[in-house]
Coordinates of C-alpha atoms in Angstrom, one line a residue:
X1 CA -87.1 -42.2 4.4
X2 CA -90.5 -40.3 3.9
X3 CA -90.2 -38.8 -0.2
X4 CA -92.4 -35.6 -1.2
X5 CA -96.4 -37.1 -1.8
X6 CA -95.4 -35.8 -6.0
X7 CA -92.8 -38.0 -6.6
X8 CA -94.6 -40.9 -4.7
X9 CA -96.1 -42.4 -8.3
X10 CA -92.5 -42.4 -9.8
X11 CA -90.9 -44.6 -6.9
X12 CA -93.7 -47.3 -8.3
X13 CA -92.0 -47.5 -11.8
X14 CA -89.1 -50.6 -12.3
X15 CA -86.7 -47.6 -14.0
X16 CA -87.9 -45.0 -10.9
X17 CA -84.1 -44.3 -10.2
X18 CA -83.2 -43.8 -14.1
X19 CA -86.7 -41.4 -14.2
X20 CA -85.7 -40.0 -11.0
X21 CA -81.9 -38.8 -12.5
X22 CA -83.3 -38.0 -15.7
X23 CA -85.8 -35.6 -13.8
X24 CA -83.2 -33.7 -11.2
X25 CA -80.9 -33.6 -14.1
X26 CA -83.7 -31.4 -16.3
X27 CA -84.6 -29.3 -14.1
X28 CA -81.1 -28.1 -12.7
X29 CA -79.9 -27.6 -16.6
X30 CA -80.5 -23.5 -15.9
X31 CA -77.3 -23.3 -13.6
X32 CA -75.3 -27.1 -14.7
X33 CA -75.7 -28.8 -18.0
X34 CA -76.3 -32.1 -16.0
X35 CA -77.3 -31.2 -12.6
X36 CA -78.2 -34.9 -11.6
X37 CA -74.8 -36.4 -11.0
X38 CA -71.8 -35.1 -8.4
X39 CA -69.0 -33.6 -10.8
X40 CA -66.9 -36.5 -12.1
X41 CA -62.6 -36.5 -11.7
X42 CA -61.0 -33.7 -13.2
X43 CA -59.7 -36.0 -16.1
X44 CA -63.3 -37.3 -17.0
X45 CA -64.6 -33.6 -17.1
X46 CA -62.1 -32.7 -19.8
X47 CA -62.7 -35.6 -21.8
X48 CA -66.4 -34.6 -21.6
X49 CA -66.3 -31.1 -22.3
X50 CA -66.0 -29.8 -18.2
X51 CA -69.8 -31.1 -17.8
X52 CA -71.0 -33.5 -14.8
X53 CA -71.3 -37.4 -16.1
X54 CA -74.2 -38.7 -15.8
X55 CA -75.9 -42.6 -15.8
X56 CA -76.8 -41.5 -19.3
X57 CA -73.0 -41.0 -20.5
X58 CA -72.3 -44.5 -18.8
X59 CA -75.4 -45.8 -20.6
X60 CA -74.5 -44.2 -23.9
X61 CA -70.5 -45.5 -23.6
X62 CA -71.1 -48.3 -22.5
X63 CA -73.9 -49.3 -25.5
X64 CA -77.2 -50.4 -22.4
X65 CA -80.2 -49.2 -21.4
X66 CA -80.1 -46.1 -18.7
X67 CA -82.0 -48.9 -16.2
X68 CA -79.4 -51.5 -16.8
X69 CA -77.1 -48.6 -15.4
X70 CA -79.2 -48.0 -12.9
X71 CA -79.4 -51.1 -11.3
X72 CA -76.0 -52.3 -12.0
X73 CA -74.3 -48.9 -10.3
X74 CA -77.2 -49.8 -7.2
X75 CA -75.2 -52.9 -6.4
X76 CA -78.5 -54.6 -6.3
X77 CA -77.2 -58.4 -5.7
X78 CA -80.6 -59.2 -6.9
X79 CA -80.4 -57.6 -10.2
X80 CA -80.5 -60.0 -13.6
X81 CA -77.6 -58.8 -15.4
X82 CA -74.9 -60.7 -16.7
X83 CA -71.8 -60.8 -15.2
X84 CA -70.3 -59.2 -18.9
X85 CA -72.6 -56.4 -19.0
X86 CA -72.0 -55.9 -15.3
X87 CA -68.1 -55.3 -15.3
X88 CA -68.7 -53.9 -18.7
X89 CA -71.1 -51.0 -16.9
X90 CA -68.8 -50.7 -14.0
X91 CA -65.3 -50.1 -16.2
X92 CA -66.9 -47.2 -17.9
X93 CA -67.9 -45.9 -15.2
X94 CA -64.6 -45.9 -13.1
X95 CA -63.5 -44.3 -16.8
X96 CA -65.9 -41.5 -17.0
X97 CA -65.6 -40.8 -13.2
X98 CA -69.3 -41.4 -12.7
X99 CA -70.4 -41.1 -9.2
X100 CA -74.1 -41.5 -8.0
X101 CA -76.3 -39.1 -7.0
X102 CA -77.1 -40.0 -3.2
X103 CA -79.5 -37.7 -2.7
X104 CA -81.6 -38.6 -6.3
X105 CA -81.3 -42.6 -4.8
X106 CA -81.7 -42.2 -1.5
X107 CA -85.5 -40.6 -2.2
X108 CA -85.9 -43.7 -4.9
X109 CA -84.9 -46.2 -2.3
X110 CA -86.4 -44.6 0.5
X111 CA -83.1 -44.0 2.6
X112 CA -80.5 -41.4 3.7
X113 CA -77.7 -43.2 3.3
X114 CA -76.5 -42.3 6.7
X115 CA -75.7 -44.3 10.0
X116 CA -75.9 -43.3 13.3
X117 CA -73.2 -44.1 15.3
X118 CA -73.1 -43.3 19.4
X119 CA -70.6 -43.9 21.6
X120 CA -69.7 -43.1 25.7
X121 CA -66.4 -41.1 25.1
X122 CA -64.6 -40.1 22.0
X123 CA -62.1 -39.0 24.3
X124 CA -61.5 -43.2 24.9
X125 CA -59.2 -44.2 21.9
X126 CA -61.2 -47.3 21.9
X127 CA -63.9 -46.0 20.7
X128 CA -62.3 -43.8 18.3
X129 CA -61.1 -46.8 16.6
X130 CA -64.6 -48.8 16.6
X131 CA -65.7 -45.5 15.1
X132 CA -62.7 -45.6 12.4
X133 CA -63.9 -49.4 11.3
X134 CA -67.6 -48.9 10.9
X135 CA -66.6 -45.6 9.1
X136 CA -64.6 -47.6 6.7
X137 CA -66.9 -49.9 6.2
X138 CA -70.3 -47.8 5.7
X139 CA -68.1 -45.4 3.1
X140 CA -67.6 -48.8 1.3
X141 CA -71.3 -48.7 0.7
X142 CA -71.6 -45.5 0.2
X143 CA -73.1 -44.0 3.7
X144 CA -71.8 -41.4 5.9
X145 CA -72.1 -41.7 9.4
X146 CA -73.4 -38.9 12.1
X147 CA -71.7 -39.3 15.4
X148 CA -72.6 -38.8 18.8
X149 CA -71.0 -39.2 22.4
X150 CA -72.9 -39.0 25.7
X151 CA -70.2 -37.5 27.9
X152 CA -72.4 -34.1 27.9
X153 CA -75.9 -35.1 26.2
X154 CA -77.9 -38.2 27.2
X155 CA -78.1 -41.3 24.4
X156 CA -82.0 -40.8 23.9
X157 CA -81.4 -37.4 23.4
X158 CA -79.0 -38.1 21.1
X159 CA -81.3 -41.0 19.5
X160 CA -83.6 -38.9 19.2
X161 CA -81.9 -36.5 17.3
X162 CA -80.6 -38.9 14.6
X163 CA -83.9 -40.3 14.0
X164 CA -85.2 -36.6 13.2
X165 CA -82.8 -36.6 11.0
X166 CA -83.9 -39.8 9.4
X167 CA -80.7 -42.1 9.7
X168 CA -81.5 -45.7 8.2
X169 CA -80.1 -47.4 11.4
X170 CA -77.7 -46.6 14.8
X171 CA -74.8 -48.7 15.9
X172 CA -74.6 -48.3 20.2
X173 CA -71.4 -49.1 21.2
X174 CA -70.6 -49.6 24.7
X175 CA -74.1 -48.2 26.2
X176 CA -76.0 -50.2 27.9
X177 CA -79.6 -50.7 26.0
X178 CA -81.8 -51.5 28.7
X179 CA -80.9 -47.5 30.4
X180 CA -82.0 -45.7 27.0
X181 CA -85.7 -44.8 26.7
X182 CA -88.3 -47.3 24.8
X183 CA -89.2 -44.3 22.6
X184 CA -86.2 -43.5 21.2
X185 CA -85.4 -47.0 20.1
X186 CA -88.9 -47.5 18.9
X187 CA -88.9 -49.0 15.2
X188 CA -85.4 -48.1 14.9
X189 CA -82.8 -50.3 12.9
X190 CA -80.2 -51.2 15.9
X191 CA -77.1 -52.8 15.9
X192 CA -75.2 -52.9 19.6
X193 CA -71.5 -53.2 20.3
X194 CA -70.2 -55.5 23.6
X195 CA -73.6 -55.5 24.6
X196 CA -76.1 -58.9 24.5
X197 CA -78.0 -58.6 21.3
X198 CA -81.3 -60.0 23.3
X199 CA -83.1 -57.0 22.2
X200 CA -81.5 -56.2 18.5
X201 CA -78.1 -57.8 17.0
X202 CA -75.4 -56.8 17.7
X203 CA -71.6 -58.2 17.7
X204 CA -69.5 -58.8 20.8
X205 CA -65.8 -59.4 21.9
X206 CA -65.1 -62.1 24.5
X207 CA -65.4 -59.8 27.6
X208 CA -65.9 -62.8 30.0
X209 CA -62.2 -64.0 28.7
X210 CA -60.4 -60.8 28.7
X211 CA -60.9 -60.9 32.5
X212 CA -59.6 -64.4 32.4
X213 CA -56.9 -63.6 30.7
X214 CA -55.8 -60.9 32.8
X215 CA -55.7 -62.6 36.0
X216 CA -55.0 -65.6 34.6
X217 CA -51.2 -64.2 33.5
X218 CA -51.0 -62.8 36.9
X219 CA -51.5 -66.4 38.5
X220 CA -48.6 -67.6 36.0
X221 CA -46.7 -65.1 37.1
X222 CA -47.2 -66.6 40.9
X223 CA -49.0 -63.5 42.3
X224 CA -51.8 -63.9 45.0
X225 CA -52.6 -60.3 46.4
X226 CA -54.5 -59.1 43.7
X227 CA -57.2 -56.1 43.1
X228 CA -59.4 -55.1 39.8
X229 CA -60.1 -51.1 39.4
X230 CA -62.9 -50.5 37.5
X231 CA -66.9 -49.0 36.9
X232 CA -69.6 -50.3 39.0
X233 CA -71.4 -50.1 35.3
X234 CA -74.3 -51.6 33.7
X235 CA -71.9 -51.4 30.5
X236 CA -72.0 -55.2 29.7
X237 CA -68.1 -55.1 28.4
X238 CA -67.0 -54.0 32.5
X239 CA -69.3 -56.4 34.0
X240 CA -67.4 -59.5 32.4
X241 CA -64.3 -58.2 32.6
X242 CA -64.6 -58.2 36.5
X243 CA -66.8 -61.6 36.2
X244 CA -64.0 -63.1 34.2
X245 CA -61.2 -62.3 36.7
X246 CA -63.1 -62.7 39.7
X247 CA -64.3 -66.3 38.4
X248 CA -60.7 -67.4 37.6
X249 CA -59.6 -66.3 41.3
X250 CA -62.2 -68.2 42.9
X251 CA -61.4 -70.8 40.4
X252 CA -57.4 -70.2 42.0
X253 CA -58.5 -70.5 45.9
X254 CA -58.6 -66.4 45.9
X255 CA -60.9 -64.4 47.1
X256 CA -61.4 -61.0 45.8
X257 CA -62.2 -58.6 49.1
X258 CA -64.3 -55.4 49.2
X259 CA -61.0 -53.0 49.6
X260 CA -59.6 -54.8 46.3
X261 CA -61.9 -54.2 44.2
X262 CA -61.8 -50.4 43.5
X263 CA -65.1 -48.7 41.9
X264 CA -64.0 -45.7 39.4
X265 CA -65.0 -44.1 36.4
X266 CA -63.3 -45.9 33.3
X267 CA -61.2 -42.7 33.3
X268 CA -57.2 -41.9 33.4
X269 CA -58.5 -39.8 36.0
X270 CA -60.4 -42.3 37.7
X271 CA -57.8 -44.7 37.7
X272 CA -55.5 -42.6 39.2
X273 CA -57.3 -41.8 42.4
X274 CA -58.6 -45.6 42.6
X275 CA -54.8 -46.3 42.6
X276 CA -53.6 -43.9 45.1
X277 CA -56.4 -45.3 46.8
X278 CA -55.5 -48.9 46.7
X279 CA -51.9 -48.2 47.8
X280 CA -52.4 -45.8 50.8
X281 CA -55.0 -48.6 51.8
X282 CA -53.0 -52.3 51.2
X283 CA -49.4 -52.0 50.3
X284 CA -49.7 -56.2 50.1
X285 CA -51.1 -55.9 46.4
X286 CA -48.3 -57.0 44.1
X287 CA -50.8 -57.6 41.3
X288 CA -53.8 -55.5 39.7
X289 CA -56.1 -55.5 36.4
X290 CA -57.8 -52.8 35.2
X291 CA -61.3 -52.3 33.5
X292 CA -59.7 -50.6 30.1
X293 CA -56.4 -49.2 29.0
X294 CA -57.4 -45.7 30.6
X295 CA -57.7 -46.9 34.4
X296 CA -54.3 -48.8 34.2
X297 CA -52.7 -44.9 32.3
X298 CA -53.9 -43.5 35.8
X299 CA -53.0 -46.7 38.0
X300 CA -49.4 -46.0 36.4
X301 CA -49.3 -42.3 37.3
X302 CA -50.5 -43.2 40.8
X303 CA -47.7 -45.5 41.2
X304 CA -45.0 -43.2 40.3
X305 CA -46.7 -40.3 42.3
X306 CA -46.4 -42.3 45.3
X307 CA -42.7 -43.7 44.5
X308 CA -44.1 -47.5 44.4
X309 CA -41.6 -49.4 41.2
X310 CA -44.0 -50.9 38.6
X311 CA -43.6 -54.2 37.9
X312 CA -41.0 -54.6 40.3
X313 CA -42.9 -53.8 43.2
X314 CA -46.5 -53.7 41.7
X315 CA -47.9 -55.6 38.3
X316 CA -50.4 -53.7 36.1
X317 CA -52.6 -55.4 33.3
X318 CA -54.6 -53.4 31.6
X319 CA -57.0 -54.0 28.7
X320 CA -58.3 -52.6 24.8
X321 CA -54.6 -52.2 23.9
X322 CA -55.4 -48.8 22.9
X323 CA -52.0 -46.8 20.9
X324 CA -51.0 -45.2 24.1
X325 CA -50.6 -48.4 25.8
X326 CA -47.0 -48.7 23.9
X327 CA -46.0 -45.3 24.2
X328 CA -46.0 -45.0 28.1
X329 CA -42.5 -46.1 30.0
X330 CA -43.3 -49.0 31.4
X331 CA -45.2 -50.0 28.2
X332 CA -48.4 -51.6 29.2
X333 CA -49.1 -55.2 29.5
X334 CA -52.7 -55.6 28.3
X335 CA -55.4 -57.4 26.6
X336 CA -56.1 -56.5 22.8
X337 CA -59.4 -56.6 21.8
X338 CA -60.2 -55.4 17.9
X339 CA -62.2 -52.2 18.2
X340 CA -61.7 -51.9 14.5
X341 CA -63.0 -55.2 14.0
X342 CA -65.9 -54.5 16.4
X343 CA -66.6 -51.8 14.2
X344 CA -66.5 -52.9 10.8
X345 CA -68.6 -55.9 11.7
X346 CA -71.2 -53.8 13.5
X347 CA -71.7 -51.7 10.6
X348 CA -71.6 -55.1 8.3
X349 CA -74.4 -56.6 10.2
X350 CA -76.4 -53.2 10.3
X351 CA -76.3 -52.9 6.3
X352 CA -77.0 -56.1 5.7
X353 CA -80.2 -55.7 8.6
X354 CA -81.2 -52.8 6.2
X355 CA -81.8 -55.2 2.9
X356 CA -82.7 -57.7 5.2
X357 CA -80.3 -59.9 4.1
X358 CA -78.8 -63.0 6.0
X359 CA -76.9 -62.0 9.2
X360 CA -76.0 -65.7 10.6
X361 CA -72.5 -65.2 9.6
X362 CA -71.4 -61.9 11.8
X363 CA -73.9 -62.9 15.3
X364 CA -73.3 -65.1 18.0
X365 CA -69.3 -65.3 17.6
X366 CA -67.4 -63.0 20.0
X367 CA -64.2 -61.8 18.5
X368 CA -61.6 -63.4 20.0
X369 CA -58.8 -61.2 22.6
X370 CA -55.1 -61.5 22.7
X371 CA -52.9 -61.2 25.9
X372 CA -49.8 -58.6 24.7
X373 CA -47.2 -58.7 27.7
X374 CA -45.2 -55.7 28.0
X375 CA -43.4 -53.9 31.3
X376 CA -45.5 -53.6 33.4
X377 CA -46.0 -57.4 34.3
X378 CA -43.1 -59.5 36.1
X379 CA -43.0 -62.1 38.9
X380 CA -43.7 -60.8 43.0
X381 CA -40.1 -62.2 43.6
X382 CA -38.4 -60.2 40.9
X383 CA -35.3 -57.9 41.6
X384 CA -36.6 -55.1 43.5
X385 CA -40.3 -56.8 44.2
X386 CA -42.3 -57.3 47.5
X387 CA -40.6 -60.1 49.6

């Protein structure tokens, strides 16, 4: 984060941060008695008098140095302090209802303790929930996070953007990397979501056996006409769903034809009409698997629209296991995958990429997917199937 050329000789000092505090807090003293700090809990100010805590009043309570504060309140892992003083520093402060200036350490430590975060729809509940889990997890640390959606602006616009606004990193989640422009990633800290971290890290779920799964319950089930609706995409996450399924037909003596597999955006919308589709086309189908959650909504509504039984005359697997998937009537058979999951550990692996820290534990292991039959799944030769 660039910091104003006259405080550049104070960031050089071991106690900058304590300097720093002890600087804002001065020179806002015309308007609040301790200007440095965000107002402590309402029981904390009446203990001290209605005034803002600052690292001094831990430092003074707590019987250390305002630097010991300092770095202990940082969560600097690499920080000499005993373990004693530590928890001693950190009680007093949950006490007091201390909280940390951002703004004072983020031009210490050269940051802005805020994440970009940019996703494809925030109208996909998917994506909403990766959201939700690297939200959770960056608030832990004390960031905020700027979001973005490309539904109506482009992702290097929208990089762009957050780097003006001097974010410490991005998590991409669902875009494809190689489509966004070289100088909007340029220098950037990157983390990517369902994408191959060949170009920055970047966690994954197990596309390739999500679309195994899938058809590989249908084959259990004894079906043999089967279709996949879903993006012709460079999204990584749609390409090995299809690959999955597709490679576990062939594997199954099937093979997928042109009419049966249905190109649409990953959509309710587009679901729907690739349905309607499908079914004016090849009434043989008694099985098909969707991209995501949203095509199989729309695959659903086709079905009724046109009168055709699900799961008795038609089996529908979808995938994400978004909330609506239990809501609808019948409920949706689908894969689960853990956006939340997907999320948290993004934004793990980002923070840890911004202290450069060891990242070996969250890369290189897809999160695993879960098969959750519902109603919409049954054998071809069930009461009221296909013959």
């Amino acid at each position: 984060m660039p910091v104003d050329g006259d405080l550049k000789s104070i960031l050089d000092f071991p106690d900058a941060e304590a300097y720093l505090l002890i600087r804002m807090s001065t020179s806002a003293r015309g308007s609040e008695p301790e200007g440095g700090e965000e107002s402590a809990s309402p029981a904390s100010q009446e203990g001290e008098g209605a005034r803002r805590v600052t690292g001094h009043d831990v430092a003074a309570r707590a019987g250390v140095s305002q630097s010991t504060v300092s770095l202990v309140l940082s969560g600097n892992p690499r920080a000499r302090i005993a373990d004693a003083t530590r928890e001693r520093v950190l009680e007093v402060a949950r006490e007091m209802g201390y909280r940390p200036n951002l703004l004072a350490r983020g031009l210490v430590q050269r940051r802005s303790y805020a994440l970009g975060v940019v996703v494809p729809d925030l109208d996909n509940p998917f994506f909403t929930e990766v959201v939700s889990g690297a939200e959770r997890v960056a608030a832990e640390a004390g960031y905020g996070i700027l979001l973005a959606d490309t539904r109506e602006i482009a992702a290097g616009e929208h990089l762009m953007r957050l780097r003006e606004r001097q974010v410490d990193g991005v998590i991409l989640a669902g875009l494809a990397v190689e489509t966004l422009p070289e100088e909007a990633l340029a220098g950037a800290n990157v983390v990517v979501v369902d994408e191959p971290p060949d170009r920055y890290p970047g966690v994954m779920s197990d596309a390739l056996g999500a679309g195994r799964m899938a058809a590989e319950h249908l084959l259990e089930l004894g079906h043999r006409e089967l279709a996949f609706l879903g993006p012709a995409s460079p999204a990584h996450t749609f390409r090995m769903r299809e690959r999955g399924f597709v490679t576990r037909l062939r594997e199954a003596g099937i093979r997928l034809t042109s009419p049966r597999l249905r190109r649409t955006p990953p959509s309710v919308a587009g679901g729907e009409a690739a349905m309607r589709a499908l079914l004016a086309s090849d009434r043989e189908v008694t099985g098909v698997v969707c991209a995501n959650d949203l095509v199989a909504l729309g695959a659903l509504k086709a079905c009724a629209a046109a009168g055709v039984a699900v799961q008795e005359a038609v089996s529908i697997v979808g995938c994400d296991d978004i909330e609506m998937a239990r809501y609808v009537t019948p409920e949706l058979t689908t894969v689960r995958v853990p956006a939340r999951g997907l999320g948290a550990r993004a934004a793990r692996l980002l923070l840890l990429t911004l202290d450069d820290a060891d990242t070996s534990a969250l890369v290189g292991r897809p999160l695993g997917v879960e098969l959750i039959v519902r109603g919409t799944t049954a054998p071809p030769d069930s009461p009221g199937g296909p013959e």
